[in-house]
mmCIF file with all atom_site columns, N, CA and C in Angstrom:
data_model
loop_
_atom_site.group_PDB
_atom_site.id
_atom_site.type_symbol
_atom_site.label_atom_id
_atom_site.label_alt_id
_atom_site.label_comp_id
_atom_site.label_asym_id
_atom_site.label_entity_id
_atom_site.label_seq_id
_atom_site.pdbx_PDB_ins_code
_atom_site.Cartn_x
_atom_site.Cartn_y
_atom_site.Cartn_z
_atom_site.occupancy
_atom_site.B_iso_or_equiv
_atom_site.pdbx_formal_charge
_atom_site.auth_seq_id
_atom_site.auth_comp_id
_atom_site.auth_asym_id
_atom_site.auth_atom_id
_atom_site.pdbx_PDB_model_num
ATOM 1   N N  . VAL A 1 1  ? 0.718   -118.690 -183.064 1.00 0.00 ? 1  VAL A N  1
ATOM 2   C CA . VAL A 1 1  ? 1.040   -119.006 -184.383 1.00 0.00 ? 1  VAL A CA 1
ATOM 3   C C  . VAL A 1 1  ? 2.566   -119.223 -184.454 1.00 0.00 ? 1  VAL A C  1
ATOM 4   N N  . GLN A 1 2  ? 2.852   -120.367 -185.077 1.00 0.00 ? 2  GLN A N  1
ATOM 5   C CA . GLN A 1 2  ? 4.267   -120.815 -185.199 1.00 0.00 ? 2  GLN A CA 1
ATOM 6   C C  . GLN A 1 2  ? 4.748   -120.656 -186.666 1.00 0.00 ? 2  GLN A C  1
ATOM 7   N N  . ILE A 1 3  ? 6.087   -120.664 -186.732 1.00 0.00 ? 3  ILE A N  1
ATOM 8   C CA . ILE A 1 3  ? 6.710   -120.567 -188.153 1.00 0.00 ? 3  ILE A CA 1
ATOM 9   C C  . ILE A 1 3  ? 6.187   -121.835 -188.821 1.00 0.00 ? 3  ILE A C  1
ATOM 10  N N  . GLY A 1 4  ? 5.741   -121.651 -190.033 1.00 0.00 ? 4  GLY A N  1
ATOM 11  C CA . GLY A 1 4  ? 5.257   -122.770 -190.867 1.00 0.00 ? 4  GLY A CA 1
ATOM 12  C C  . GLY A 1 4  ? 3.792   -122.958 -190.829 1.00 0.00 ? 4  GLY A C  1
ATOM 13  N N  . ASP A 1 5  ? 3.065   -122.376 -189.883 1.00 0.00 ? 5  ASP A N  1
ATOM 14  C CA . ASP A 1 5  ? 1.672   -122.387 -189.867 1.00 0.00 ? 5  ASP A CA 1
ATOM 15  C C  . ASP A 1 5  ? 1.001   -121.734 -191.097 1.00 0.00 ? 5  ASP A C  1
ATOM 16  N N  . VAL A 1 6  ? -0.119  -122.242 -191.454 1.00 0.00 ? 6  VAL A N  1
ATOM 17  C CA . VAL A 1 6  ? -0.898  -121.492 -192.465 1.00 0.00 ? 6  VAL A CA 1
ATOM 18  C C  . VAL A 1 6  ? -1.909  -120.563 -191.754 1.00 0.00 ? 6  VAL A C  1
ATOM 19  N N  . VAL A 1 7  ? -1.783  -119.272 -192.117 1.00 0.00 ? 7  VAL A N  1
ATOM 20  C CA . VAL A 1 7  ? -2.640  -118.309 -191.432 1.00 0.00 ? 7  VAL A CA 1
ATOM 21  C C  . VAL A 1 7  ? -3.645  -117.759 -192.491 1.00 0.00 ? 7  VAL A C  1
ATOM 22  N N  . SER A 1 8  ? -4.905  -117.714 -192.125 1.00 0.00 ? 8  SER A N  1
ATOM 23  C CA . SER A 1 8  ? -6.014  -117.213 -192.962 1.00 0.00 ? 8  SER A CA 1
ATOM 24  C C  . SER A 1 8  ? -6.600  -115.999 -192.215 1.00 0.00 ? 8  SER A C  1
ATOM 25  N N  . VAL A 1 9  ? -6.781  -114.869 -192.933 1.00 0.00 ? 9  VAL A N  1
ATOM 26  C CA . VAL A 1 9  ? -7.321  -113.672 -192.348 1.00 0.00 ? 9  VAL A CA 1
ATOM 27  C C  . VAL A 1 9  ? -8.597  -113.291 -193.133 1.00 0.00 ? 9  VAL A C  1
ATOM 28  N N  . TYR A 1 10 ? -9.685  -113.048 -192.421 1.00 0.00 ? 10 TYR A N  1
ATOM 29  C CA . TYR A 1 10 ? -10.940 -112.766 -193.106 1.00 0.00 ? 10 TYR A CA 1
ATOM 30  C C  . TYR A 1 10 ? -11.421 -111.406 -192.523 1.00 0.00 ? 10 TYR A C  1
ATOM 31  N N  . ALA A 1 11 ? -11.935 -110.610 -193.475 1.00 0.00 ? 11 ALA A N  1
ATOM 32  C CA . ALA A 1 11 ? -12.436 -109.320 -193.093 1.00 0.00 ? 11 ALA A CA 1
ATOM 33  C C  . ALA A 1 11 ? -13.831 -109.090 -193.645 1.00 0.00 ? 11 ALA A C  1
ATOM 34  N N  . GLU A 1 12 ? -14.616 -108.322 -192.847 1.00 0.00 ? 12 GLU A N  1
ATOM 35  C CA . GLU A 1 12 ? -15.971 -108.011 -193.307 1.00 0.00 ? 12 GLU A CA 1
ATOM 36  C C  . GLU A 1 12 ? -16.253 -106.620 -193.015 1.00 0.00 ? 12 GLU A C  1
ATOM 37  N N  . LEU A 1 13 ? -16.727 -105.872 -193.921 1.00 0.00 ? 13 LEU A N  1
ATOM 38  C CA . LEU A 1 13 ? -17.094 -104.457 -193.793 1.00 0.00 ? 13 LEU A CA 1
ATOM 39  C C  . LEU A 1 13 ? -18.470 -104.414 -193.010 1.00 0.00 ? 13 LEU A C  1
ATOM 40  N N  . LEU A 1 14 ? -18.461 -103.872 -191.853 1.00 0.00 ? 14 LEU A N  1
ATOM 41  C CA . LEU A 1 14 ? -19.642 -103.768 -190.986 1.00 0.00 ? 14 LEU A CA 1
ATOM 42  C C  . LEU A 1 14 ? -20.438 -102.560 -191.262 1.00 0.00 ? 14 LEU A C  1
ATOM 43  N N  . SER A 1 15 ? -19.781 -101.397 -191.426 1.00 0.00 ? 15 SER A N  1
ATOM 44  C CA . SER A 1 15 ? -20.536 -100.145 -191.706 1.00 0.00 ? 15 SER A CA 1
ATOM 45  C C  . SER A 1 15 ? -19.616 -99.123  -192.237 1.00 0.00 ? 15 SER A C  1
ATOM 46  N N  . VAL A 1 16 ? -20.277 -98.183  -192.938 1.00 0.00 ? 16 VAL A N  1
ATOM 47  C CA . VAL A 1 16 ? -19.525 -96.958  -193.493 1.00 0.00 ? 16 VAL A CA 1
ATOM 48  C C  . VAL A 1 16 ? -20.264 -95.827  -192.947 1.00 0.00 ? 16 VAL A C  1
ATOM 49  N N  . GLY A 1 17 ? -19.526 -94.867  -192.284 1.00 0.00 ? 17 GLY A N  1
ATOM 50  C CA . GLY A 1 17 ? -19.990 -93.645  -191.773 1.00 0.00 ? 17 GLY A CA 1
ATOM 51  C C  . GLY A 1 17 ? -19.656 -92.503  -192.679 1.00 0.00 ? 17 GLY A C  1
ATOM 52  N N  . ARG A 1 18 ? -19.865 -91.294  -192.195 1.00 0.00 ? 18 ARG A N  1
ATOM 53  C CA . ARG A 1 18 ? -19.499 -90.219  -192.990 1.00 0.00 ? 18 ARG A CA 1
ATOM 54  C C  . ARG A 1 18 ? -17.994 -89.989  -193.273 1.00 0.00 ? 18 ARG A C  1
ATOM 55  N N  . THR A 1 19 ? -17.201 -90.369  -192.194 1.00 0.00 ? 19 THR A N  1
ATOM 56  C CA . THR A 1 19 ? -15.736 -90.224  -192.314 1.00 0.00 ? 19 THR A CA 1
ATOM 57  C C  . THR A 1 19 ? -14.992 -91.514  -191.970 1.00 0.00 ? 19 THR A C  1
ATOM 58  N N  . SER A 1 20 ? -15.660 -92.598  -191.734 1.00 0.00 ? 20 SER A N  1
ATOM 59  C CA . SER A 1 20 ? -15.044 -93.819  -191.181 1.00 0.00 ? 20 SER A CA 1
ATOM 60  C C  . SER A 1 20 ? -15.655 -95.001  -191.744 1.00 0.00 ? 20 SER A C  1
ATOM 61  N N  . MET A 1 21 ? -14.964 -96.176  -191.623 1.00 0.00 ? 21 MET A N  1
ATOM 62  C CA . MET A 1 21 ? -15.475 -97.455  -191.948 1.00 0.00 ? 21 MET A CA 1
ATOM 63  C C  . MET A 1 21 ? -15.127 -98.383  -190.725 1.00 0.00 ? 21 MET A C  1
ATOM 64  N N  . LYS A 1 22 ? -16.057 -99.273  -190.347 1.00 0.00 ? 22 LYS A N  1
ATOM 65  C CA . LYS A 1 22 ? -15.840 -100.262 -189.329 1.00 0.00 ? 22 LYS A CA 1
ATOM 66  C C  . LYS A 1 22 ? -15.738 -101.619 -189.932 1.00 0.00 ? 22 LYS A C  1
ATOM 67  N N  . ILE A 1 23 ? -14.588 -102.329 -189.670 1.00 0.00 ? 23 ILE A N  1
ATOM 68  C CA . ILE A 1 23 ? -14.345 -103.641 -190.304 1.00 0.00 ? 23 ILE A CA 1
ATOM 69  C C  . ILE A 1 23 ? -13.991 -104.629 -189.231 1.00 0.00 ? 23 ILE A C  1
ATOM 70  N N  . ASP A 1 24 ? -14.641 -105.819 -189.397 1.00 0.00 ? 24 ASP A N  1
ATOM 71  C CA . ASP A 1 24 ? -14.496 -106.977 -188.478 1.00 0.00 ? 24 ASP A CA 1
ATOM 72  C C  . ASP A 1 24 ? -13.449 -107.829 -189.105 1.00 0.00 ? 24 ASP A C  1
ATOM 73  N N  . VAL A 1 25 ? -12.403 -108.239 -188.323 1.00 0.00 ? 25 VAL A N  1
ATOM 74  C CA . VAL A 1 25 ? -11.196 -109.010 -188.782 1.00 0.00 ? 25 VAL A CA 1
ATOM 75  C C  . VAL A 1 25 ? -11.038 -110.232 -187.883 1.00 0.00 ? 25 VAL A C  1
ATOM 76  N N  . THR A 1 26 ? -10.957 -111.370 -188.452 1.00 0.00 ? 26 THR A N  1
ATOM 77  C CA . THR A 1 26 ? -10.588 -112.662 -187.730 1.00 0.00 ? 26 THR A CA 1
ATOM 78  C C  . THR A 1 26 ? -9.511  -113.381 -188.482 1.00 0.00 ? 26 THR A C  1
ATOM 79  N N  . ALA A 1 27 ? -8.597  -113.883 -187.606 1.00 0.00 ? 27 ALA A N  1
ATOM 80  C CA . ALA A 1 27 ? -7.457  -114.686 -188.146 1.00 0.00 ? 27 ALA A CA 1
ATOM 81  C C  . ALA A 1 27 ? -7.487  -116.111 -187.551 1.00 0.00 ? 27 ALA A C  1
ATOM 82  N N  . TRP A 1 28 ? -7.291  -117.082 -188.430 1.00 0.00 ? 28 TRP A N  1
ATOM 83  C CA . TRP A 1 28 ? -7.209  -118.478 -188.059 1.00 0.00 ? 28 TRP A CA 1
ATOM 84  C C  . TRP A 1 28 ? -5.875  -119.043 -188.391 1.00 0.00 ? 28 TRP A C  1
ATOM 85  N N  . ARG A 1 29 ? -5.415  -120.091 -187.669 1.00 0.00 ? 29 ARG A N  1
ATOM 86  C CA . ARG A 1 29 ? -4.168  -120.762 -187.974 1.00 0.00 ? 29 ARG A CA 1
ATOM 87  C C  . ARG A 1 29 ? -4.424  -122.170 -188.088 1.00 0.00 ? 29 ARG A C  1
ATOM 88  N N  . ARG A 1 30 ? -3.531  -122.837 -188.898 1.00 0.00 ? 30 ARG A N  1
ATOM 89  C CA . ARG A 1 30 ? -3.579  -124.250 -189.082 1.00 0.00 ? 30 ARG A CA 1
ATOM 90  C C  . ARG A 1 30 ? -2.140  -124.783 -189.188 1.00 0.00 ? 30 ARG A C  1
ATOM 91  N N  . ALA A 1 31 ? -1.831  -125.718 -188.406 1.00 0.00 ? 31 ALA A N  1
ATOM 92  C CA . ALA A 1 31 ? -0.403  -126.288 -188.468 1.00 0.00 ? 31 ALA A CA 1
ATOM 93  C C  . ALA A 1 31 ? -0.239  -126.849 -189.892 1.00 0.00 ? 31 ALA A C  1
ATOM 94  N N  . ARG A 1 32 ? 0.939   -126.771 -190.429 1.00 0.00 ? 32 ARG A N  1
ATOM 95  C CA . ARG A 1 32 ? 1.209   -127.190 -191.834 1.00 0.00 ? 32 ARG A CA 1
ATOM 96  C C  . ARG A 1 32 ? 0.787   -128.658 -191.973 1.00 0.00 ? 32 ARG A C  1
ATOM 97  N N  . ALA A 1 33 ? 1.020   -129.499 -191.066 1.00 0.00 ? 33 ALA A N  1
ATOM 98  C CA . ALA A 1 33 ? 0.677   -130.889 -191.139 1.00 0.00 ? 33 ALA A CA 1
ATOM 99  C C  . ALA A 1 33 ? -0.688  -131.207 -190.532 1.00 0.00 ? 33 ALA A C  1
ATOM 100 N N  . GLY A 1 34 ? -1.384  -130.259 -190.002 1.00 0.00 ? 34 GLY A N  1
ATOM 101 C CA . GLY A 1 34 ? -2.660  -130.464 -189.359 1.00 0.00 ? 34 GLY A CA 1
ATOM 102 C C  . GLY A 1 34 ? -3.894  -130.237 -190.225 1.00 0.00 ? 34 GLY A C  1
ATOM 103 N N  . LEU A 1 35 ? -4.959  -130.714 -189.660 1.00 0.00 ? 35 LEU A N  1
ATOM 104 C CA . LEU A 1 35 ? -6.272  -130.491 -190.421 1.00 0.00 ? 35 LEU A CA 1
ATOM 105 C C  . LEU A 1 35 ? -7.247  -129.578 -189.641 1.00 0.00 ? 35 LEU A C  1
ATOM 106 N N  . GLU A 1 36 ? -6.902  -129.374 -188.347 1.00 0.00 ? 36 GLU A N  1
ATOM 107 C CA . GLU A 1 36 ? -7.815  -128.463 -187.610 1.00 0.00 ? 36 GLU A CA 1
ATOM 108 C C  . GLU A 1 36 ? -7.370  -127.044 -187.610 1.00 0.00 ? 36 GLU A C  1
ATOM 109 N N  . SER A 1 37 ? -8.340  -126.116 -187.713 1.00 0.00 ? 37 SER A N  1
ATOM 110 C CA . SER A 1 37 ? -7.990  -124.639 -187.693 1.00 0.00 ? 37 SER A CA 1
ATOM 111 C C  . SER A 1 37 ? -8.421  -124.165 -186.322 1.00 0.00 ? 37 SER A C  1
ATOM 112 N N  . GLU A 1 38 ? -7.678  -123.160 -185.908 1.00 0.00 ? 38 GLU A N  1
ATOM 113 C CA . GLU A 1 38 ? -7.875  -122.537 -184.513 1.00 0.00 ? 38 GLU A CA 1
ATOM 114 C C  . GLU A 1 38 ? -7.969  -120.989 -184.717 1.00 0.00 ? 38 GLU A C  1
ATOM 115 N N  . LYS A 1 39 ? -8.938  -120.410 -184.220 1.00 0.00 ? 39 LYS A N  1
ATOM 116 C CA . LYS A 1 39 ? -9.027  -118.930 -184.247 1.00 0.00 ? 39 LYS A CA 1
ATOM 117 C C  . LYS A 1 39 ? -8.028  -118.332 -183.325 1.00 0.00 ? 39 LYS A C  1
ATOM 118 N N  . VAL A 1 40 ? -7.168  -117.441 -183.870 1.00 0.00 ? 40 VAL A N  1
ATOM 119 C CA . VAL A 1 40 ? -6.053  -116.868 -183.035 1.00 0.00 ? 40 VAL A CA 1
ATOM 120 C C  . VAL A 1 40 ? -6.307  -115.442 -182.579 1.00 0.00 ? 40 VAL A C  1
ATOM 121 N N  . THR A 1 41 ? -7.156  -114.742 -183.364 1.00 0.00 ? 41 THR A N  1
ATOM 122 C CA . THR A 1 41 ? -7.473  -113.292 -182.934 1.00 0.00 ? 41 THR A CA 1
ATOM 123 C C  . THR A 1 41 ? -8.662  -112.788 -183.656 1.00 0.00 ? 41 THR A C  1
ATOM 124 N N  . HIS A 1 42 ? -9.301  -111.789 -183.023 1.00 0.00 ? 42 HIS A N  1
ATOM 125 C CA . HIS A 1 42 ? -10.455 -111.149 -183.641 1.00 0.00 ? 42 HIS A CA 1
ATOM 126 C C  . HIS A 1 42 ? -10.440 -109.723 -183.180 1.00 0.00 ? 42 HIS A C  1
ATOM 127 N N  . ALA A 1 43 ? -10.751 -108.845 -184.185 1.00 0.00 ? 43 ALA A N  1
ATOM 128 C CA . ALA A 1 43 ? -10.776 -107.454 -183.868 1.00 0.00 ? 43 ALA A CA 1
ATOM 129 C C  . ALA A 1 43 ? -11.862 -106.740 -184.644 1.00 0.00 ? 43 ALA A C  1
ATOM 130 N N  . THR A 1 44 ? -12.421 -105.662 -184.079 1.00 0.00 ? 44 THR A N  1
ATOM 131 C CA . THR A 1 44 ? -13.315 -104.791 -184.865 1.00 0.00 ? 44 THR A CA 1
ATOM 132 C C  . THR A 1 44 ? -12.553 -103.468 -184.900 1.00 0.00 ? 44 THR A C  1
ATOM 133 N N  . MET A 1 45 ? -12.178 -103.086 -186.162 1.00 0.00 ? 45 MET A N  1
ATOM 134 C CA . MET A 1 45 ? -11.308 -101.921 -186.382 1.00 0.00 ? 45 MET A CA 1
ATOM 135 C C  . MET A 1 45 ? -12.143 -100.812 -186.983 1.00 0.00 ? 45 MET A C  1
ATOM 136 N N  . THR A 1 46 ? -11.811 -99.576  -186.605 1.00 0.00 ? 46 THR A N  1
ATOM 137 C CA . THR A 1 46 ? -12.438 -98.390  -187.196 1.00 0.00 ? 46 THR A CA 1
ATOM 138 C C  . THR A 1 46 ? -11.342 -97.577  -187.893 1.00 0.00 ? 46 THR A C  1
ATOM 139 N N  . PHE A 1 47 ? -11.477 -97.430  -189.203 1.00 0.00 ? 47 PHE A N  1
ATOM 140 C CA . PHE A 1 47 ? -10.532 -96.744  -189.962 1.00 0.00 ? 47 PHE A CA 1
ATOM 141 C C  . PHE A 1 47 ? -11.176 -95.324  -190.314 1.00 0.00 ? 47 PHE A C  1
ATOM 142 N N  . VAL A 1 48 ? -10.378 -94.195  -190.109 1.00 0.00 ? 48 VAL A N  1
ATOM 143 C CA . VAL A 1 48 ? -10.939 -92.848  -190.454 1.00 0.00 ? 48 VAL A CA 1
ATOM 144 C C  . VAL A 1 48 ? -10.159 -92.336  -191.648 1.00 0.00 ? 48 VAL A C  1
ATOM 145 N N  . ALA A 1 49 ? -10.865 -91.928  -192.636 1.00 0.00 ? 49 ALA A N  1
ATOM 146 C CA . ALA A 1 49 ? -10.285 -91.266  -193.768 1.00 0.00 ? 49 ALA A CA 1
ATOM 147 C C  . ALA A 1 49 ? -9.785  -89.870  -193.355 1.00 0.00 ? 49 ALA A C  1
ATOM 148 N N  . ILE A 1 50 ? -8.577  -89.546  -193.730 1.00 0.00 ? 50 ILE A N  1
ATOM 149 C CA . ILE A 1 50 ? -7.998  -88.215  -193.454 1.00 0.00 ? 50 ILE A CA 1
ATOM 150 C C  . ILE A 1 50 ? -7.530  -87.554  -194.675 1.00 0.00 ? 50 ILE A C  1
ATOM 151 N N  . ASP A 1 51 ? -7.477  -86.283  -194.668 1.00 0.00 ? 51 ASP A N  1
ATOM 152 C CA . ASP A 1 51 ? -6.972  -85.423  -195.758 1.00 0.00 ? 51 ASP A CA 1
ATOM 153 C C  . ASP A 1 51 ? -5.434  -85.208  -195.555 1.00 0.00 ? 51 ASP A C  1
ATOM 154 N N  . ASP A 1 52 ? -4.873  -84.395  -196.467 1.00 0.00 ? 52 ASP A N  1
ATOM 155 C CA . ASP A 1 52 ? -3.424  -84.138  -196.354 1.00 0.00 ? 52 ASP A CA 1
ATOM 156 C C  . ASP A 1 52 ? -2.989  -83.376  -195.180 1.00 0.00 ? 52 ASP A C  1
ATOM 157 N N  . ASP A 1 53 ? -4.033  -82.730  -194.487 1.00 0.00 ? 53 ASP A N  1
ATOM 158 C CA . ASP A 1 53 ? -3.646  -82.054  -193.120 1.00 0.00 ? 53 ASP A CA 1
ATOM 159 C C  . ASP A 1 53 ? -3.977  -82.906  -191.989 1.00 0.00 ? 53 ASP A C  1
ATOM 160 N N  . GLY A 1 54 ? -4.359  -84.155  -192.134 1.00 0.00 ? 54 GLY A N  1
ATOM 161 C CA . GLY A 1 54 ? -4.664  -84.992  -191.038 1.00 0.00 ? 54 GLY A CA 1
ATOM 162 C C  . GLY A 1 54 ? -6.017  -84.856  -190.459 1.00 0.00 ? 54 GLY A C  1
ATOM 163 N N  . ARG A 1 55 ? -6.902  -84.216  -191.161 1.00 0.00 ? 55 ARG A N  1
ATOM 164 C CA . ARG A 1 55 ? -8.274  -83.953  -190.670 1.00 0.00 ? 55 ARG A CA 1
ATOM 165 C C  . ARG A 1 55 ? -9.156  -85.012  -191.345 1.00 0.00 ? 55 ARG A C  1
ATOM 166 N N  . PRO A 1 56 ? -10.232 -85.431  -190.630 1.00 0.00 ? 56 PRO A N  1
ATOM 167 C CA . PRO A 1 56 ? -11.174 -86.415  -191.204 1.00 0.00 ? 56 PRO A CA 1
ATOM 168 C C  . PRO A 1 56 ? -11.777 -85.869  -192.472 1.00 0.00 ? 56 PRO A C  1
ATOM 169 N N  . ARG A 1 57 ? -11.941 -86.700  -193.449 1.00 0.00 ? 57 ARG A N  1
ATOM 170 C CA . ARG A 1 57 ? -12.645 -86.298  -194.686 1.00 0.00 ? 57 ARG A CA 1
ATOM 171 C C  . ARG A 1 57 ? -13.683 -87.336  -195.005 1.00 0.00 ? 57 ARG A C  1
ATOM 172 N N  . ALA A 1 58 ? -14.592 -86.926  -195.875 1.00 0.00 ? 58 ALA A N  1
ATOM 173 C CA . ALA A 1 58 ? -15.721 -87.744  -196.202 1.00 0.00 ? 58 ALA A CA 1
ATOM 174 C C  . ALA A 1 58 ? -15.322 -89.075  -196.888 1.00 0.00 ? 58 ALA A C  1
ATOM 175 N N  . VAL A 1 59 ? -15.938 -90.166  -196.543 1.00 0.00 ? 59 VAL A N  1
ATOM 176 C CA . VAL A 1 59 ? -15.741 -91.462  -197.189 1.00 0.00 ? 59 VAL A CA 1
ATOM 177 C C  . VAL A 1 59 ? -16.900 -91.635  -198.315 1.00 0.00 ? 59 VAL A C  1
ATOM 178 N N  . VAL A 1 60 ? -16.461 -92.053  -199.393 1.00 0.00 ? 60 VAL A N  1
ATOM 179 C CA . VAL A 1 60 ? -17.452 -92.327  -200.432 1.00 0.00 ? 60 VAL A CA 1
ATOM 180 C C  . VAL A 1 60 ? -17.734 -93.825  -200.454 1.00 0.00 ? 60 VAL A C  1
ATOM 181 N N  . ALA A 1 61 ? -18.925 -94.241  -200.172 1.00 0.00 ? 61 ALA A N  1
ATOM 182 C CA . ALA A 1 61 ? -19.289 -95.711  -200.115 1.00 0.00 ? 61 ALA A CA 1
ATOM 183 C C  . ALA A 1 61 ? -19.234 -96.250  -201.545 1.00 0.00 ? 61 ALA A C  1
ATOM 184 N N  . GLN A 1 62 ? -18.717 -97.344  -201.792 1.00 0.00 ? 62 GLN A N  1
ATOM 185 C CA . GLN A 1 62 ? -18.697 -98.109  -203.024 1.00 0.00 ? 62 GLN A CA 1
ATOM 186 C C  . GLN A 1 62 ? -19.792 -99.159  -203.071 1.00 0.00 ? 62 GLN A C  1
ATOM 187 N N  . PRO A 1 63 ? -20.450 -99.394  -204.121 1.00 0.00 ? 63 PRO A N  1
ATOM 188 C CA . PRO A 1 63 ? -21.542 -100.467 -204.135 1.00 0.00 ? 63 PRO A CA 1
ATOM 189 C C  . PRO A 1 63 ? -20.901 -101.888 -203.938 1.00 0.00 ? 63 PRO A C  1
#
């Protein structure tokens, strides 16, 4: 990714567990003057909800 590129980031919620969520993230770049997009990275991330003491807490799924 270069300065001036247009970067698009897309995320999709894959699953919600009792204390965590798994999210799929993909980033694409397009040169400012270009028409073609190129995938630059992809990750599947797991986020864990924690309470004030740093312990996992329940996640409430939203519709």
